[in-house]
Amino acid sequence: RPLKIDTIIKEVVKFIRASIPATIEIRQDIHSSSLVMGNPSQVHSILMNLCTNAAHSMEDRGGLLEVALKDITITQDAKPGQVDLKNGNYVELTVSDTGTGIAKEIIDSIFEPYFTTKGPGEGTGLGLAMVLGIVKSYGGQVGVKSSLGKGSVFSVYLPVTQKHEMSSPCEFEPLPHGTEKILLVDDEAAIAVMGRQVLERLGYSVTIRNSSMDALELFRSKPDFFDLVITDMTMPNMTGERLATELMNIRPNIPVILCTGYSKQITDDSAKEMGIKAFVYKPIVKSDLAKIVRSVLGYSSTTISDEPALSDDPEKAEA
């Protein structure tokens, strides 16, 4: 259905601002209110992926993250040089950063699944492949320009629609809350931090680990501390699938939610056979995560706790 991207941008920027270091400045340059055909959750995911990657490239030195939106008309004589688009009216969504940049010799490979410019244990490289897949399904394209040491510019082109029955990306509905203790495991630190913030706003106490081995060691030392484990599927050293098995060997009744960005790794049936309570695809938006977590835990705890969130150290949390 038709939707306005400018509203989604404001939501994502607000969320990102609370999740990244203060040394990273965020600017918005919005000059379009055009409608595009799309799914609000998927467009939200596109922005989250691009902004998260941009912020990650500036974690050490800080910098500027800019999100811009404008209308453009593609003609035979006026086409962006980096993408192949049919003639017509488009919105151009640009996410730029002043981070580390991408080397020229690998820039053509960054949209391939599992390709990543991050170091070992810092990510699986699935985000950009998903971004490109979603954008192409809408009849759009993604372009990128980058220079080592200077930063990157990602441009998303989506065709404008003339339909006016708009789908609101901000249709608020009461979300289920809880007060349980959750262990969140993801080797991408930025995604783990964002996930923790979402869950803490829903009332949960969240501990994060960026290594499946660290998560297993923590769980082994405190097997009855957590009420739920949410783990990424693709991680170095030990996959989320293997981690789930090890956790359930320690405590058979621990609920586990397995997250992945790549659908061929594991099926719903195989996940259930392993005893995994839920199997979901990344990236997950807040409303979906709230419902899935509450469904797995049951609906006995549905109010936000007045207690502060627990420390990342379970020993301190119990003190």
mmCIF file with all atom_site columns, N, CA and C in Angstrom, residues 189-240:
data_model
loop_
_atom_site.group_PDB
_atom_site.id
_atom_site.type_symbol
_atom_site.label_atom_id
_atom_site.label_alt_id
_atom_site.label_comp_id
_atom_site.label_asym_id
_atom_site.label_entity_id
_atom_site.label_seq_id
_atom_site.pdbx_PDB_ins_code
_atom_site.Cartn_x
_atom_site.Cartn_y
_atom_site.Cartn_z
_atom_site.occupancy
_atom_site.B_iso_or_equiv
_atom_site.pdbx_formal_charge
_atom_site.auth_seq_id
_atom_site.auth_comp_id
_atom_site.auth_asym_id
_atom_site.auth_atom_id
_atom_site.pdbx_PDB_model_num
ATOM 1   N N  . ALA A 1 189 ? 27.352 -5.785  17.467 1.00 0.00 ? 189 ALA A N  1
ATOM 2   C CA . ALA A 1 189 ? 27.131 -5.033  18.699 1.00 0.00 ? 189 ALA A CA 1
ATOM 3   C C  . ALA A 1 189 ? 26.023 -3.995  18.564 1.00 0.00 ? 189 ALA A C  1
ATOM 4   N N  . ALA A 1 190 ? 25.995 -3.275  17.445 1.00 0.00 ? 190 ALA A N  1
ATOM 5   C CA . ALA A 1 190 ? 24.991 -2.224  17.264 1.00 0.00 ? 190 ALA A CA 1
ATOM 6   C C  . ALA A 1 190 ? 23.582 -2.804  17.263 1.00 0.00 ? 190 ALA A C  1
ATOM 7   N N  . ILE A 1 191 ? 23.406 -3.952  16.617 1.00 0.00 ? 191 ILE A N  1
ATOM 8   C CA . ILE A 1 191 ? 22.090 -4.588  16.575 1.00 0.00 ? 191 ILE A CA 1
ATOM 9   C C  . ILE A 1 191 ? 21.696 -5.078  17.960 1.00 0.00 ? 191 ILE A C  1
ATOM 10  N N  . ALA A 1 192 ? 22.665 -5.621  18.702 1.00 0.00 ? 192 ALA A N  1
ATOM 11  C CA . ALA A 1 192 ? 22.383 -6.094  20.058 1.00 0.00 ? 192 ALA A CA 1
ATOM 12  C C  . ALA A 1 192 ? 21.941 -4.949  20.960 1.00 0.00 ? 192 ALA A C  1
ATOM 13  N N  . VAL A 1 193 ? 22.622 -3.813  20.858 1.00 0.00 ? 193 VAL A N  1
ATOM 14  C CA . VAL A 1 193 ? 22.272 -2.653  21.682 1.00 0.00 ? 193 VAL A CA 1
ATOM 15  C C  . VAL A 1 193 ? 20.875 -2.151  21.334 1.00 0.00 ? 193 VAL A C  1
ATOM 16  N N  . MET A 1 194 ? 20.565 -2.084  20.045 1.00 0.00 ? 194 MET A N  1
ATOM 17  C CA . MET A 1 194 ? 19.233 -1.636  19.642 1.00 0.00 ? 194 MET A CA 1
ATOM 18  C C  . MET A 1 194 ? 18.154 -2.601  20.133 1.00 0.00 ? 194 MET A C  1
ATOM 19  N N  . GLY A 1 195 ? 18.438 -3.895  20.014 1.00 0.00 ? 195 GLY A N  1
ATOM 20  C CA . GLY A 1 195 ? 17.481 -4.883  20.494 1.00 0.00 ? 195 GLY A CA 1
ATOM 21  C C  . GLY A 1 195 ? 17.240 -4.751  21.980 1.00 0.00 ? 195 GLY A C  1
ATOM 22  N N  . ARG A 1 196 ? 18.305 -4.507  22.720 1.00 0.00 ? 196 ARG A N  1
ATOM 23  C CA . ARG A 1 196 ? 18.156 -4.318  24.165 1.00 0.00 ? 196 ARG A CA 1
ATOM 24  C C  . ARG A 1 196 ? 17.288 -3.105  24.473 1.00 0.00 ? 196 ARG A C  1
ATOM 25  N N  . GLN A 1 197 ? 17.494 -2.021  23.753 1.00 0.00 ? 197 GLN A N  1
ATOM 26  C CA . GLN A 1 197 ? 16.703 -0.821  24.014 1.00 0.00 ? 197 GLN A CA 1
ATOM 27  C C  . GLN A 1 197 ? 15.223 -1.055  23.743 1.00 0.00 ? 197 GLN A C  1
ATOM 28  N N  . VAL A 1 198 ? 14.920 -1.751  22.655 1.00 0.00 ? 198 VAL A N  1
ATOM 29  C CA . VAL A 1 198 ? 13.524 -2.059  22.340 1.00 0.00 ? 198 VAL A CA 1
ATOM 30  C C  . VAL A 1 198 ? 12.903 -2.883  23.460 1.00 0.00 ? 198 VAL A C  1
ATOM 31  N N  . LEU A 1 199 ? 13.598 -3.919  23.885 1.00 0.00 ? 199 LEU A N  1
ATOM 32  C CA . LEU A 1 199 ? 13.062 -4.816  24.911 1.00 0.00 ? 199 LEU A CA 1
ATOM 33  C C  . LEU A 1 199 ? 12.958 -4.129  26.266 1.00 0.00 ? 199 LEU A C  1
ATOM 34  N N  . GLU A 1 200 ? 13.923 -3.279  26.590 1.00 0.00 ? 200 GLU A N  1
ATOM 35  C CA . GLU A 1 200 ? 13.860 -2.574  27.873 1.00 0.00 ? 200 GLU A CA 1
ATOM 36  C C  . GLU A 1 200 ? 12.698 -1.590  27.904 1.00 0.00 ? 200 GLU A C  1
ATOM 37  N N  . ARG A 1 201 ? 12.389 -0.994  26.759 1.00 0.00 ? 201 ARG A N  1
ATOM 38  C CA . ARG A 1 201 ? 11.234 -0.096  26.704 1.00 0.00 ? 201 ARG A CA 1
ATOM 39  C C  . ARG A 1 201 ? 9.923  -0.853  26.871 1.00 0.00 ? 201 ARG A C  1
ATOM 40  N N  . LEU A 1 202 ? 9.962  -2.140  26.610 1.00 0.00 ? 202 LEU A N  1
ATOM 41  C CA . LEU A 1 202 ? 8.789  -2.989  26.823 1.00 0.00 ? 202 LEU A CA 1
ATOM 42  C C  . LEU A 1 202 ? 8.749  -3.538  28.245 1.00 0.00 ? 202 LEU A C  1
ATOM 43  N N  . GLY A 1 203 ? 9.712  -3.149  29.063 1.00 0.00 ? 203 GLY A N  1
ATOM 44  C CA . GLY A 1 203 ? 9.695  -3.530  30.466 1.00 0.00 ? 203 GLY A CA 1
ATOM 45  C C  . GLY A 1 203 ? 10.623 -4.652  30.862 1.00 0.00 ? 203 GLY A C  1
ATOM 46  N N  . TYR A 1 204 ? 11.264 -5.295  29.900 1.00 0.00 ? 204 TYR A N  1
ATOM 47  C CA . TYR A 1 204 ? 12.106 -6.450  30.200 1.00 0.00 ? 204 TYR A CA 1
ATOM 48  C C  . TYR A 1 204 ? 13.478 -6.025  30.723 1.00 0.00 ? 204 TYR A C  1
ATOM 49  N N  . SER A 1 205 ? 14.120 -6.924  31.464 1.00 0.00 ? 205 SER A N  1
ATOM 50  C CA . SER A 1 205 ? 15.502 -6.736  31.898 1.00 0.00 ? 205 SER A CA 1
ATOM 51  C C  . SER A 1 205 ? 16.388 -7.537  30.948 1.00 0.00 ? 205 SER A C  1
ATOM 52  N N  . VAL A 1 206 ? 17.323 -6.870  30.294 1.00 0.00 ? 206 VAL A N  1
ATOM 53  C CA . VAL A 1 206 ? 18.047 -7.488  29.181 1.00 0.00 ? 206 VAL A CA 1
ATOM 54  C C  . VAL A 1 206 ? 19.554 -7.480  29.415 1.00 0.00 ? 206 VAL A C  1
ATOM 55  N N  . THR A 1 207 ? 20.160 -8.626  29.211 1.00 0.00 ? 207 THR A N  1
ATOM 56  C CA . THR A 1 207 ? 21.613 -8.776  29.213 1.00 0.00 ? 207 THR A CA 1
ATOM 57  C C  . THR A 1 207 ? 22.044 -9.129  27.795 1.00 0.00 ? 207 THR A C  1
ATOM 58  N N  . ILE A 1 208 ? 23.065 -8.457  27.268 1.00 0.00 ? 208 ILE A N  1
ATOM 59  C CA . ILE A 1 208 ? 23.515 -8.761  25.908 1.00 0.00 ? 208 ILE A CA 1
ATOM 60  C C  . ILE A 1 208 ? 24.915 -9.364  25.927 1.00 0.00 ? 208 ILE A C  1
ATOM 61  N N  . ARG A 1 209 ? 25.139 -10.239 24.972 1.00 0.00 ? 209 ARG A N  1
ATOM 62  C CA . ARG A 1 209 ? 26.455 -10.799 24.719 1.00 0.00 ? 209 ARG A CA 1
ATOM 63  C C  . ARG A 1 209 ? 26.682 -10.818 23.214 1.00 0.00 ? 209 ARG A C  1
ATOM 64  N N  . ASN A 1 210 ? 27.909 -10.499 22.780 1.00 0.00 ? 210 ASN A N  1
ATOM 65  C CA . ASN A 1 210 ? 28.235 -10.441 21.355 1.00 0.00 ? 210 ASN A CA 1
ATOM 66  C C  . ASN A 1 210 ? 28.987 -11.674 20.878 1.00 0.00 ? 210 ASN A C  1
ATOM 67  N N  . SER A 1 211 ? 29.048 -12.681 21.708 1.00 0.00 ? 211 SER A N  1
ATOM 68  C CA . SER A 1 211 ? 29.711 -13.939 21.368 1.00 0.00 ? 211 SER A CA 1
ATOM 69  C C  . SER A 1 211 ? 28.885 -15.091 21.905 1.00 0.00 ? 211 SER A C  1
ATOM 70  N N  . SER A 1 212 ? 28.650 -16.086 21.071 1.00 0.00 ? 212 SER A N  1
ATOM 71  C CA . SER A 1 212 ? 27.897 -17.252 21.520 1.00 0.00 ? 212 SER A CA 1
ATOM 72  C C  . SER A 1 212 ? 28.646 -17.991 22.626 1.00 0.00 ? 212 SER A C  1
ATOM 73  N N  . MET A 1 213 ? 29.978 -18.004 22.559 1.00 0.00 ? 213 MET A N  1
ATOM 74  C CA . MET A 1 213 ? 30.769 -18.666 23.593 1.00 0.00 ? 213 MET A CA 1
ATOM 75  C C  . MET A 1 213 ? 30.636 -17.933 24.929 1.00 0.00 ? 213 MET A C  1
ATOM 76  N N  . ASP A 1 214 ? 30.667 -16.599 24.894 1.00 0.00 ? 214 ASP A N  1
ATOM 77  C CA . ASP A 1 214 ? 30.479 -15.815 26.119 1.00 0.00 ? 214 ASP A CA 1
ATOM 78  C C  . ASP A 1 214 ? 29.084 -16.033 26.688 1.00 0.00 ? 214 ASP A C  1
ATOM 79  N N  . ALA A 1 215 ? 28.096 -16.090 25.796 1.00 0.00 ? 215 ALA A N  1
ATOM 80  C CA . ALA A 1 215 ? 26.719 -16.304 26.239 1.00 0.00 ? 215 ALA A CA 1
ATOM 81  C C  . ALA A 1 215 ? 26.569 -17.666 26.914 1.00 0.00 ? 215 ALA A C  1
ATOM 82  N N  . LEU A 1 216 ? 27.197 -18.679 26.328 1.00 0.00 ? 216 LEU A N  1
ATOM 83  C CA . LEU A 1 216 ? 27.122 -20.024 26.899 1.00 0.00 ? 216 LEU A CA 1
ATOM 84  C C  . LEU A 1 216 ? 27.788 -20.075 28.272 1.00 0.00 ? 216 LEU A C  1
ATOM 85  N N  . GLU A 1 217 ? 28.941 -19.427 28.391 1.00 0.00 ? 217 GLU A N  1
ATOM 86  C CA . GLU A 1 217 ? 29.645 -19.398 29.678 1.00 0.00 ? 217 GLU A CA 1
ATOM 87  C C  . GLU A 1 217 ? 28.804 -18.706 30.746 1.00 0.00 ? 217 GLU A C  1
ATOM 88  N N  . LEU A 1 218 ? 28.177 -17.586 30.372 1.00 0.00 ? 218 LEU A N  1
ATOM 89  C CA . LEU A 1 218 ? 27.321 -16.855 31.307 1.00 0.00 ? 218 LEU A CA 1
ATOM 90  C C  . LEU A 1 218 ? 26.130 -17.704 31.733 1.00 0.00 ? 218 LEU A C  1
ATOM 91  N N  . PHE A 1 219 ? 25.487 -18.334 30.763 1.00 0.00 ? 219 PHE A N  1
ATOM 92  C CA . PHE A 1 219 ? 24.306 -19.146 31.055 1.00 0.00 ? 219 PHE A CA 1
ATOM 93  C C  . PHE A 1 219 ? 24.680 -20.344 31.930 1.00 0.00 ? 219 PHE A C  1
ATOM 94  N N  . ARG A 1 220 ? 25.827 -20.933 31.665 1.00 0.00 ? 220 ARG A N  1
ATOM 95  C CA . ARG A 1 220 ? 26.265 -22.090 32.447 1.00 0.00 ? 220 ARG A CA 1
ATOM 96  C C  . ARG A 1 220 ? 26.492 -21.701 33.915 1.00 0.00 ? 220 ARG A C  1
ATOM 97  N N  . SER A 1 221 ? 26.975 -20.478 34.129 1.00 0.00 ? 221 SER A N  1
ATOM 98  C CA . SER A 1 221 ? 27.234 -20.027 35.501 1.00 0.00 ? 221 SER A CA 1
ATOM 99  C C  . SER A 1 221 ? 25.954 -19.647 36.237 1.00 0.00 ? 221 SER A C  1
ATOM 100 N N  . LYS A 1 222 ? 24.909 -19.289 35.492 1.00 0.00 ? 222 LYS A N  1
ATOM 101 C CA . LYS A 1 222 ? 23.633 -18.880 36.087 1.00 0.00 ? 222 LYS A CA 1
ATOM 102 C C  . LYS A 1 222 ? 22.481 -19.506 35.304 1.00 0.00 ? 222 LYS A C  1
ATOM 103 N N  . PRO A 1 223 ? 22.322 -20.816 35.334 1.00 0.00 ? 223 PRO A N  1
ATOM 104 C CA . PRO A 1 223 ? 21.349 -21.485 34.457 1.00 0.00 ? 223 PRO A CA 1
ATOM 105 C C  . PRO A 1 223 ? 19.893 -21.141 34.736 1.00 0.00 ? 223 PRO A C  1
ATOM 106 N N  . ASP A 1 224 ? 19.587 -20.665 35.942 1.00 0.00 ? 224 ASP A N  1
ATOM 107 C CA . ASP A 1 224 ? 18.192 -20.359 36.277 1.00 0.00 ? 224 ASP A CA 1
ATOM 108 C C  . ASP A 1 224 ? 17.906 -18.861 36.300 1.00 0.00 ? 224 ASP A C  1
ATOM 109 N N  . PHE A 1 225 ? 18.886 -18.056 35.882 1.00 0.00 ? 225 PHE A N  1
ATOM 110 C CA . PHE A 1 225 ? 18.717 -16.602 35.983 1.00 0.00 ? 225 PHE A CA 1
ATOM 111 C C  . PHE A 1 225 ? 17.798 -16.042 34.904 1.00 0.00 ? 225 PHE A C  1
ATOM 112 N N  . PHE A 1 226 ? 17.914 -16.557 33.677 1.00 0.00 ? 226 PHE A N  1
ATOM 113 C CA . PHE A 1 226 ? 17.184 -15.978 32.549 1.00 0.00 ? 226 PHE A CA 1
ATOM 114 C C  . PHE A 1 226 ? 15.869 -16.709 32.293 1.00 0.00 ? 226 PHE A C  1
ATOM 115 N N  . ASP A 1 227 ? 14.879 -15.935 31.832 1.00 0.00 ? 227 ASP A N  1
ATOM 116 C CA . ASP A 1 227 ? 13.576 -16.496 31.476 1.00 0.00 ? 227 ASP A CA 1
ATOM 117 C C  . ASP A 1 227 ? 13.473 -16.803 29.987 1.00 0.00 ? 227 ASP A C  1
ATOM 118 N N  . LEU A 1 228 ? 14.350 -16.184 29.180 1.00 0.00 ? 228 LEU A N  1
ATOM 119 C CA . LEU A 1 228 ? 14.291 -16.345 27.724 1.00 0.00 ? 228 LEU A CA 1
ATOM 120 C C  . LEU A 1 228 ? 15.652 -16.018 27.129 1.00 0.00 ? 228 LEU A C  1
ATOM 121 N N  . VAL A 1 229 ? 16.002 -16.724 26.061 1.00 0.00 ? 229 VAL A N  1
ATOM 122 C CA . VAL A 1 229 ? 17.211 -16.407 25.297 1.00 0.00 ? 229 VAL A CA 1
ATOM 123 C C  . VAL A 1 229 ? 16.805 -16.104 23.858 1.00 0.00 ? 229 VAL A C  1
ATOM 124 N N  . ILE A 1 230 ? 17.275 -14.968 23.339 1.00 0.00 ? 230 ILE A N  1
ATOM 125 C CA . ILE A 1 230 ? 17.083 -14.606 21.935 1.00 0.00 ? 230 ILE A CA 1
ATOM 126 C C  . ILE A 1 230 ? 18.466 -14.581 21.298 1.00 0.00 ? 230 ILE A C  1
ATOM 127 N N  . THR A 1 231 ? 18.681 -15.405 20.282 1.00 0.00 ? 231 THR A N  1
ATOM 128 C CA . THR A 1 231 ? 20.017 -15.487 19.687 1.00 0.00 ? 231 THR A CA 1
ATOM 129 C C  . THR A 1 231 ? 19.994 -15.386 18.173 1.00 0.00 ? 231 THR A C  1
ATOM 130 N N  . ASP A 1 232 ? 21.000 -14.706 17.645 1.00 0.00 ? 232 ASP A N  1
ATOM 131 C CA . ASP A 1 232 ? 21.209 -14.667 16.202 1.00 0.00 ? 232 ASP A CA 1
ATOM 132 C C  . ASP A 1 232 ? 21.626 -16.056 15.737 1.00 0.00 ? 232 ASP A C  1
ATOM 133 N N  . MET A 1 233 ? 21.359 -16.364 14.475 1.00 0.00 ? 233 MET A N  1
ATOM 134 C CA . MET A 1 233 ? 21.682 -17.676 13.936 1.00 0.00 ? 233 MET A CA 1
ATOM 135 C C  . MET A 1 233 ? 23.144 -17.765 13.501 1.00 0.00 ? 233 MET A C  1
ATOM 136 N N  . THR A 1 234 ? 23.589 -16.804 12.696 1.00 0.00 ? 234 THR A N  1
ATOM 137 C CA . THR A 1 234 ? 24.911 -16.890 12.079 1.00 0.00 ? 234 THR A CA 1
ATOM 138 C C  . THR A 1 234 ? 25.928 -16.101 12.879 1.00 0.00 ? 234 THR A C  1
ATOM 139 N N  . MET A 1 235 ? 26.767 -16.819 13.633 1.00 0.00 ? 235 MET A N  1
ATOM 140 C CA . MET A 1 235 ? 27.807 -16.195 14.448 1.00 0.00 ? 235 MET A CA 1
ATOM 141 C C  . MET A 1 235 ? 29.087 -17.019 14.351 1.00 0.00 ? 235 MET A C  1
ATOM 142 N N  . PRO A 1 236 ? 30.240 -16.376 14.546 1.00 0.00 ? 236 PRO A N  1
ATOM 143 C CA . PRO A 1 236 ? 31.511 -17.112 14.498 1.00 0.00 ? 236 PRO A CA 1
ATOM 144 C C  . PRO A 1 236 ? 31.627 -18.111 15.649 1.00 0.00 ? 236 PRO A C  1
ATOM 145 N N  . ASN A 1 237 ? 32.421 -19.144 15.452 1.00 0.00 ? 237 ASN A N  1
ATOM 146 C CA . ASN A 1 237 ? 32.767 -20.135 16.476 1.00 0.00 ? 237 ASN A CA 1
ATOM 147 C C  . ASN A 1 237 ? 31.620 -21.075 16.830 1.00 0.00 ? 237 ASN A C  1
ATOM 148 N N  . MET A 1 238 ? 30.460 -20.535 17.108 1.00 0.00 ? 238 MET A N  1
ATOM 149 C CA . MET A 1 238 ? 29.315 -21.369 17.441 1.00 0.00 ? 238 MET A CA 1
ATOM 150 C C  . MET A 1 238 ? 28.047 -20.711 16.912 1.00 0.00 ? 238 MET A C  1
ATOM 151 N N  . THR A 1 239 ? 27.307 -21.407 16.066 1.00 0.00 ? 239 THR A N  1
ATOM 152 C CA . THR A 1 239 ? 26.082 -20.843 15.501 1.00 0.00 ? 239 THR A CA 1
ATOM 153 C C  . THR A 1 239 ? 25.005 -20.734 16.573 1.00 0.00 ? 239 THR A C  1
ATOM 154 N N  . GLY A 1 240 ? 23.979 -19.940 16.272 1.00 0.00 ? 240 GLY A N  1
ATOM 155 C CA . GLY A 1 240 ? 22.862 -19.822 17.192 1.00 0.00 ? 240 GLY A CA 1
ATOM 156 C C  . GLY A 1 240 ? 22.147 -21.146 17.390 1.00 0.00 ? 240 GLY A C  1
#
